[in-house]
Amino acid sequence: MSRELLPVATAARTRAVLLDLIRPYRALALGGFAVMVVATSIGLLTQPLLGAVVDLVAAGEPATAITTPVLALVVVALTQGGTMTLGLALVSRLGETVLARLRERFVGRAMRLPLEQVERAGSGDLTSRVTGDVSLIAEAVRVALPEMARSGLAIVLTLGALAILDWRFLLAALIAVPVQWHTARWYVRTAGPLYARQRVAGGAQQQQLLDTIGGAKTVRAFRLEADHTAKVAERSTTAVDLTMRGVNLVLRFYSRLHVAEYAGLAAVLVAGFLMVRSGAASIGTATAAALYFHSLFAPVNTALVLIDDAQSAGAALARLVGVIDQPEPPALDRPKAPRIEVSGLGHAYDEGRPVLHDVDLTIREGERVALVGASGAGKTTLARLIAGIHRPAAGVIAVPGEVGMVTQDVHVFAGPLADDLRLARPDATDADLREALTRVDALTWAETLPAGLATVVGEGGHRLTATQIQQLALARLILADPPVAVLDEATAEAGSAGARVLEKAIETTVEGRTALIVAHRLTQAAATDRVVVMDGGRIVESGPHDELRSSGGRYASLWEAWSGVRPNSKNPLE
Amino acid sequence: MRAVLWRAISGQRRDVVTGAVLGAVHQAGEVMVPVLIGVVIDQGVAGGDLPALARWLVVLAVVYVVLSFSYRFGARAGERAAERAGHTLRMELVERVLDARGGAEEGRLPGALTNTATEDAKRVGAVNMSVMLAFSALAGIVVAAVVLLRISVPLGLVVLAGTPLLLFLGHLLSKPLEKASEDQQDRAAHASGVAADLIKGLRVLKGIGAETAAVARYRVTSGDSLAATLRAARAEALQTGLVVALTGVFIAVVALVGGRLAASGAITLGELVSAVGLALFLIGPLEVFAWVNAQFAMGRASAARIAEVLAAPHAIAAGTSRAPVPVRGSLRLRAVSHDTLKGVDLEVAPGEVLGVAAVDPADAVSLLSCLGRTADPSSGTVELDGVALADLDPAALREVVLVADHDADLFEGTLRENVGGDHPEALAAAGADEVAGELPGGIDGHVGERGQSLSGGQRQRVALARALAADRAVLVVHDPTTAVDAVTEARIASRLRDVRRDRTTILVTTSPALLAVADRVVLLDGGRVTDAAPHADLVTRNAVYRTAVLA
Ligand SMILES: Nc1ncnc2c1ncn2[C@@H]1O[C@H](COP(=O)(O)OP(=O)(O)OP(=O)(O)O)[C@@H](O)[C@H]1O
Ligand SMILES: [Mg+2]
């Protein structure tokens, strides 16, 4: 498949970006960690206190004597609970806040990626990163972070206690370490690539679901349900299979850890046996050592297993950072000119398949130019290049200032209508919105919507007609207020009744702007100052409507096809 | 919601049971470890008995082998159950969304629905793993309790009474968490929905340079989501803290009772050590319970969302009759009122090419939804060969009547896949053969996501080819040539009749090139049919028609 997924960051870059994100929250990080240390240390008092109970009984003290350590145990439990609550709240606050900043930076970066790159990767690639990957990291942040702190501290302190009993016990206990070390290394090596593949499979599944759910109406109309269900099933099965492979890997990892556990425990017991026999240690000490080692199992396993969470979160993180780290495309610095000057322009979406060849075009300030030509001739491509949405492969475009474009592909942003409009100018007042809507003759219907401008539109909301959608697009352009307007088939979707409404709206929209209007409706072309005809990626004709119409070229045949079925439009100026 | 959870579990009962049983064996093994440590100390270390030491170390090794393998295969079964249940739910959701009666997308963003089909399905599936772990933890507690009871009945009873109490409290504590978690998940889903929507509209955003505003919009949503997440995290931290405190108090009680028994000589010092060791061991399974409770809370919230989608009201009621065989393809509308339509009467003969020109595009949309049965008319009936559409199974209906929407998306894949195979005649009639010629890879070239690597007109021609290739007895196309140039449109118009010969075709459009090839055109004005005649006649006799179509 011709898909070219967005990049994934290296481990080093991922770490660096993460540290960078945490830096502003240093105080929170330190505070959270400190509280967690306190909570865990308090918890580790449990064992010595239980030991004290044993000691008191062994010393033959009366039953009432144990009340004090038991009360201390209760105090330990309550304070541990309290500090743990605070510590966990702080740690998740840190984690979640950093995560929120991360996803915001991700979206910020994603929105500025070159369009070609996003489209080559498929928007599912982007969306799955901002949904699946983000929630995966969120999970790790919630669970792994505090656990890591807890078990790390428990291990260090318990090993210390073991060493205090007798250094030889510590030595025996450390027999397990090579096995654990080796296992962890083996796991990281094997699991890394697998997790990366899992994330990719997750993205593919997301893409398919978006495709199928977004196109549900079409799927139903064409009875493609079975086909689409099968596609989703296939991608979901792939994702499930990869997850199960990961599970098998983790379980093998656990098995090896069990081996390490047994080896260490047996070593400590044998050491105890030898030391007791030689009189180097008492039975009590040997018991204590064995129990200490036993109490290490849980935190050691937790810590090693957290590698697992860290791995999958790392894979997800690398996918976010991969996008965040994309070089900001250098600002389109296009030469300034009092008019639009396009020279030697060439473009190709796919390497080696140029769709524009050596295009030259000049549009005077305030001039209205219609761009016409066969479907697939390259009109949209030229329009997009002038609007600065794509970067040209060859040639130069000089513009007088910002260029706003109403694209051939329409989209109504999900949410209140007013919010949709404010995307074009965030600080617009309600009056500005109304004024813009009035100019495209849309205020009347907008105000009669169920909740007026607050009506939720877009996917899942109130459905607008094609004309209304285009009116919105024009209103956005008015709000953005650029000196140059490029309109790509702004009337195409609306049918002729709508087209007339829109033609008027376009008039007011381009008022006072230099305009390039891509049009299949040739009445619209006829009303402009000049018509430019494209064919096969080249400009083949250029001149006023009347001149081209009678020149017997491409435009003449287009006009004939157009006006042949519209007898009264022979000459719109009459 | 309960039904969804229950199905997720019962559907995987074999794996869940296997997992639970093996998990219980594993837990029993874990209980045996501290017990065996005591035995090794007693019989090996204390007596300096090397053969005894060796013997018991072998026994310990066997216990390890058993616990290791039972864990490995038990957990595998549990995870498999979780993954498979998630997959099953995902497929159920997709099937519900694609249900011929529709209605599931109503009020839901595709991004949010996708999130439900991925994250929520996964969370509900994970409940299987929780069930398995809960059962094994319970088994561990029971085995430990039995050992404790054999040491001392009162001590055993304390554990047996205390554990359920602790579990119950844990459950109570997870209640507020459930609400917070539900809210958090809703907002997270909304935030990803917004992100997906902005990404979908990327071209439009770039056109007006609104990337910055879009990012700001996402930041607000992300901030809301963060606030909800922090609320949920605080609730969870509190729950965990309380469970930790309760567990500690429980251990203290065990120490108190056990210590007093030992001090009075009712149990030995060794047994006290074992009892304390076991009480410490119990923290593990008890923590598992706290975790399982939290998992269940999230699982329930997700299950509720899934249940809501699965139970979304259908947009139309399902009839049961099959379409008449063979289909003749006549249509009749009797006094159909729906949205903007006010009593439309219309007859379409089998094989007729009918043009429908609507002055108000809203009338066209209303008519299309009645014909395609994405909605049922509020009054009046639509009949196919004399059978009311409402009586037909909607899926069967769509095998006969195809309404090709104007904004129907292409799908990711090749041109051939989109058109549904090799249909040279349909391709040529729609002018899509040219598209195949221009695409690298020809008919096997990829059209990109939603056909986005095609030009607007190319996409529209491929969509028309797809509609023609489906070769339904009745085809309703809506504005199929708005994005193609006049010459191409004329060519398409000239080939349409031929490719649709003997089949009923309704062209809902205001394009004179298309209307001119129709046998008859009806004019929809103000929600009613106001005139009907061949295009040429309407042009000469009806001024409303002239402005609607020719301007
Ligand atoms: N995103 C893309 N990726 C690859 N090829 C593309 C892409 N967009 C357009 N093309 C190809 O570039 C050529 C020119 O397309 P363009 O959209 O500029 O045509 P157009 O003149 O606007 O046509 P229409 O009138 O149908 O909109 C076509 O052959 C098309 O297939
Ligand atoms: Mg175009």
XYZ file of N, CA and C in Angstrom, chain A residues 217 220-223, chain B residues 99-102 315-316 331 333 338 364-377 382 389-390 392-405 474-476 506 508:
150
model
N -23.426 5.436 6.312
C -24.603 5.606 5.461
C -24.334 4.994 4.076
N -24.306 1.204 4.205
C -25.658 0.641 4.207
C -26.284 0.711 2.826
N -26.137 1.876 2.192
C -26.792 2.058 0.900
C -26.291 1.036 -0.119
N -25.005 0.741 -0.078
C -24.440 -0.181 -1.073
C -24.378 -1.620 -0.572
N -24.942 -1.860 0.589
C -24.913 -3.198 1.184
C -23.487 -3.709 1.306
N -26.223 -1.429 11.069
C -27.564 -2.011 10.966
C -28.394 -1.243 9.936
N -29.100 -1.999 9.115
C -29.850 -1.383 8.024
C -30.842 -0.339 8.525
N -31.256 -0.455 9.785
C -32.251 0.489 10.292
C -31.622 1.774 10.806
N -30.278 1.801 10.882
C -29.569 3.019 11.237
C -29.859 3.517 12.637
N -33.560 4.364 13.390
C -34.140 5.503 12.689
C -35.446 5.107 12.004
N -35.546 3.836 11.621
C -36.767 3.362 10.969
C -37.130 2.008 11.559
N -42.310 2.742 -8.717
C -42.390 3.401 -7.422
C -43.645 4.247 -7.404
N -45.432 7.213 -4.791
C -45.515 7.983 -3.551
C -46.943 8.480 -3.423
N -42.985 14.783 4.707
C -41.813 14.479 5.527
C -40.917 15.699 5.500
N -35.324 18.089 -1.962
C -34.612 16.968 -2.574
C -34.087 16.031 -1.493
N -33.497 16.621 -0.452
C -32.929 15.804 0.624
C -34.032 14.991 1.309
N -35.178 15.640 1.569
C -36.282 14.928 2.224
C -36.752 13.762 1.365
N -36.871 14.034 0.060
C -37.336 12.985 -0.843
C -36.363 11.812 -0.834
N -35.077 12.126 -0.860
C -34.070 11.070 -0.880
C -34.133 10.220 0.382
N -34.366 10.879 1.539
C -34.383 10.039 2.737
C -35.605 9.142 2.766
N -36.715 9.581 2.162
C -37.883 8.685 2.092
C -37.627 7.525 1.135
N -37.014 7.839 -0.010
C -36.785 6.786 -1.009
C -35.757 5.776 -0.522
N -34.731 6.255 0.163
C -33.693 5.340 0.642
C -34.022 4.768 2.004
N -35.134 5.209 2.542
C -35.579 4.795 3.859
C -34.522 4.987 4.924
N -33.906 6.151 4.924
C -33.110 6.467 6.103
C -34.046 7.075 7.124
N -35.249 7.435 6.653
C -36.289 7.898 7.564
C -37.627 7.475 6.969
N -38.633 7.327 7.810
C -39.968 7.034 7.300
C -40.753 8.328 7.227
N -41.561 8.504 6.189
C -42.329 9.748 6.077
C -43.270 9.896 7.265
N -44.701 5.223 0.640
C -43.908 5.021 -0.557
C -44.014 3.536 -0.881
N -42.841 0.511 1.341
C -41.440 0.364 1.763
C -41.338 0.039 3.243
N -42.287 0.615 4.024
C -42.232 0.402 5.468
C -42.422 -1.071 5.825
N -41.085 -3.476 4.111
C -39.957 -4.255 3.605
C -38.809 -4.267 4.605
N -38.072 -5.346 4.558
C -36.836 -5.405 5.324
C -35.872 -4.388 4.698
N -35.408 -3.399 5.472
C -34.615 -2.322 4.857
C -33.366 -2.818 4.121
N -32.756 -3.875 4.658
C -31.557 -4.390 3.987
C -31.933 -4.955 2.621
N -33.053 -5.682 2.592
C -33.500 -6.255 1.325
C -33.891 -5.139 0.360
N -34.499 -4.096 0.916
C -34.899 -2.962 0.085
C -33.693 -2.360 -0.625
N -32.601 -2.250 0.118
C -31.421 -1.603 -0.467
C -30.751 -2.463 -1.524
N -31.139 -3.720 -1.574
C -30.619 -4.523 -2.673
C -31.386 -4.236 -3.962
N -32.508 -3.563 -3.799
C -33.329 -3.240 -4.961
C -33.242 -1.751 -5.295
N -33.308 -0.938 -4.250
C -33.297 0.508 -4.449
C -31.995 1.071 -3.892
N -31.261 1.749 -4.721
C -30.039 2.394 -4.243
C -30.199 3.901 -4.324
N -30.036 4.564 -3.179
C -30.004 6.019 -3.193
C -28.549 6.432 -3.066
N -28.002 6.968 -4.134
C -26.603 7.376 -4.116
C -26.541 8.820 -3.682
N -26.166 9.021 -2.412
C -26.134 10.362 -1.866
C -25.084 11.197 -2.554
N -33.712 -0.090 -8.993
C -34.061 1.326 -8.924
C -32.832 2.081 -8.428
N -32.445 3.091 -9.181
C -31.300 3.892 -8.766
C -31.737 5.339 -8.625
N -31.450 5.920 -7.475
C -31.734 7.334 -7.273
C -30.397 8.032 -7.096
N -33.854 7.505 -11.123
C -34.365 8.821 -10.749
C -33.177 9.759 -10.597
N -32.138 13.146 -9.284
C -32.537 14.296 -8.486
C -31.458 15.352 -8.693
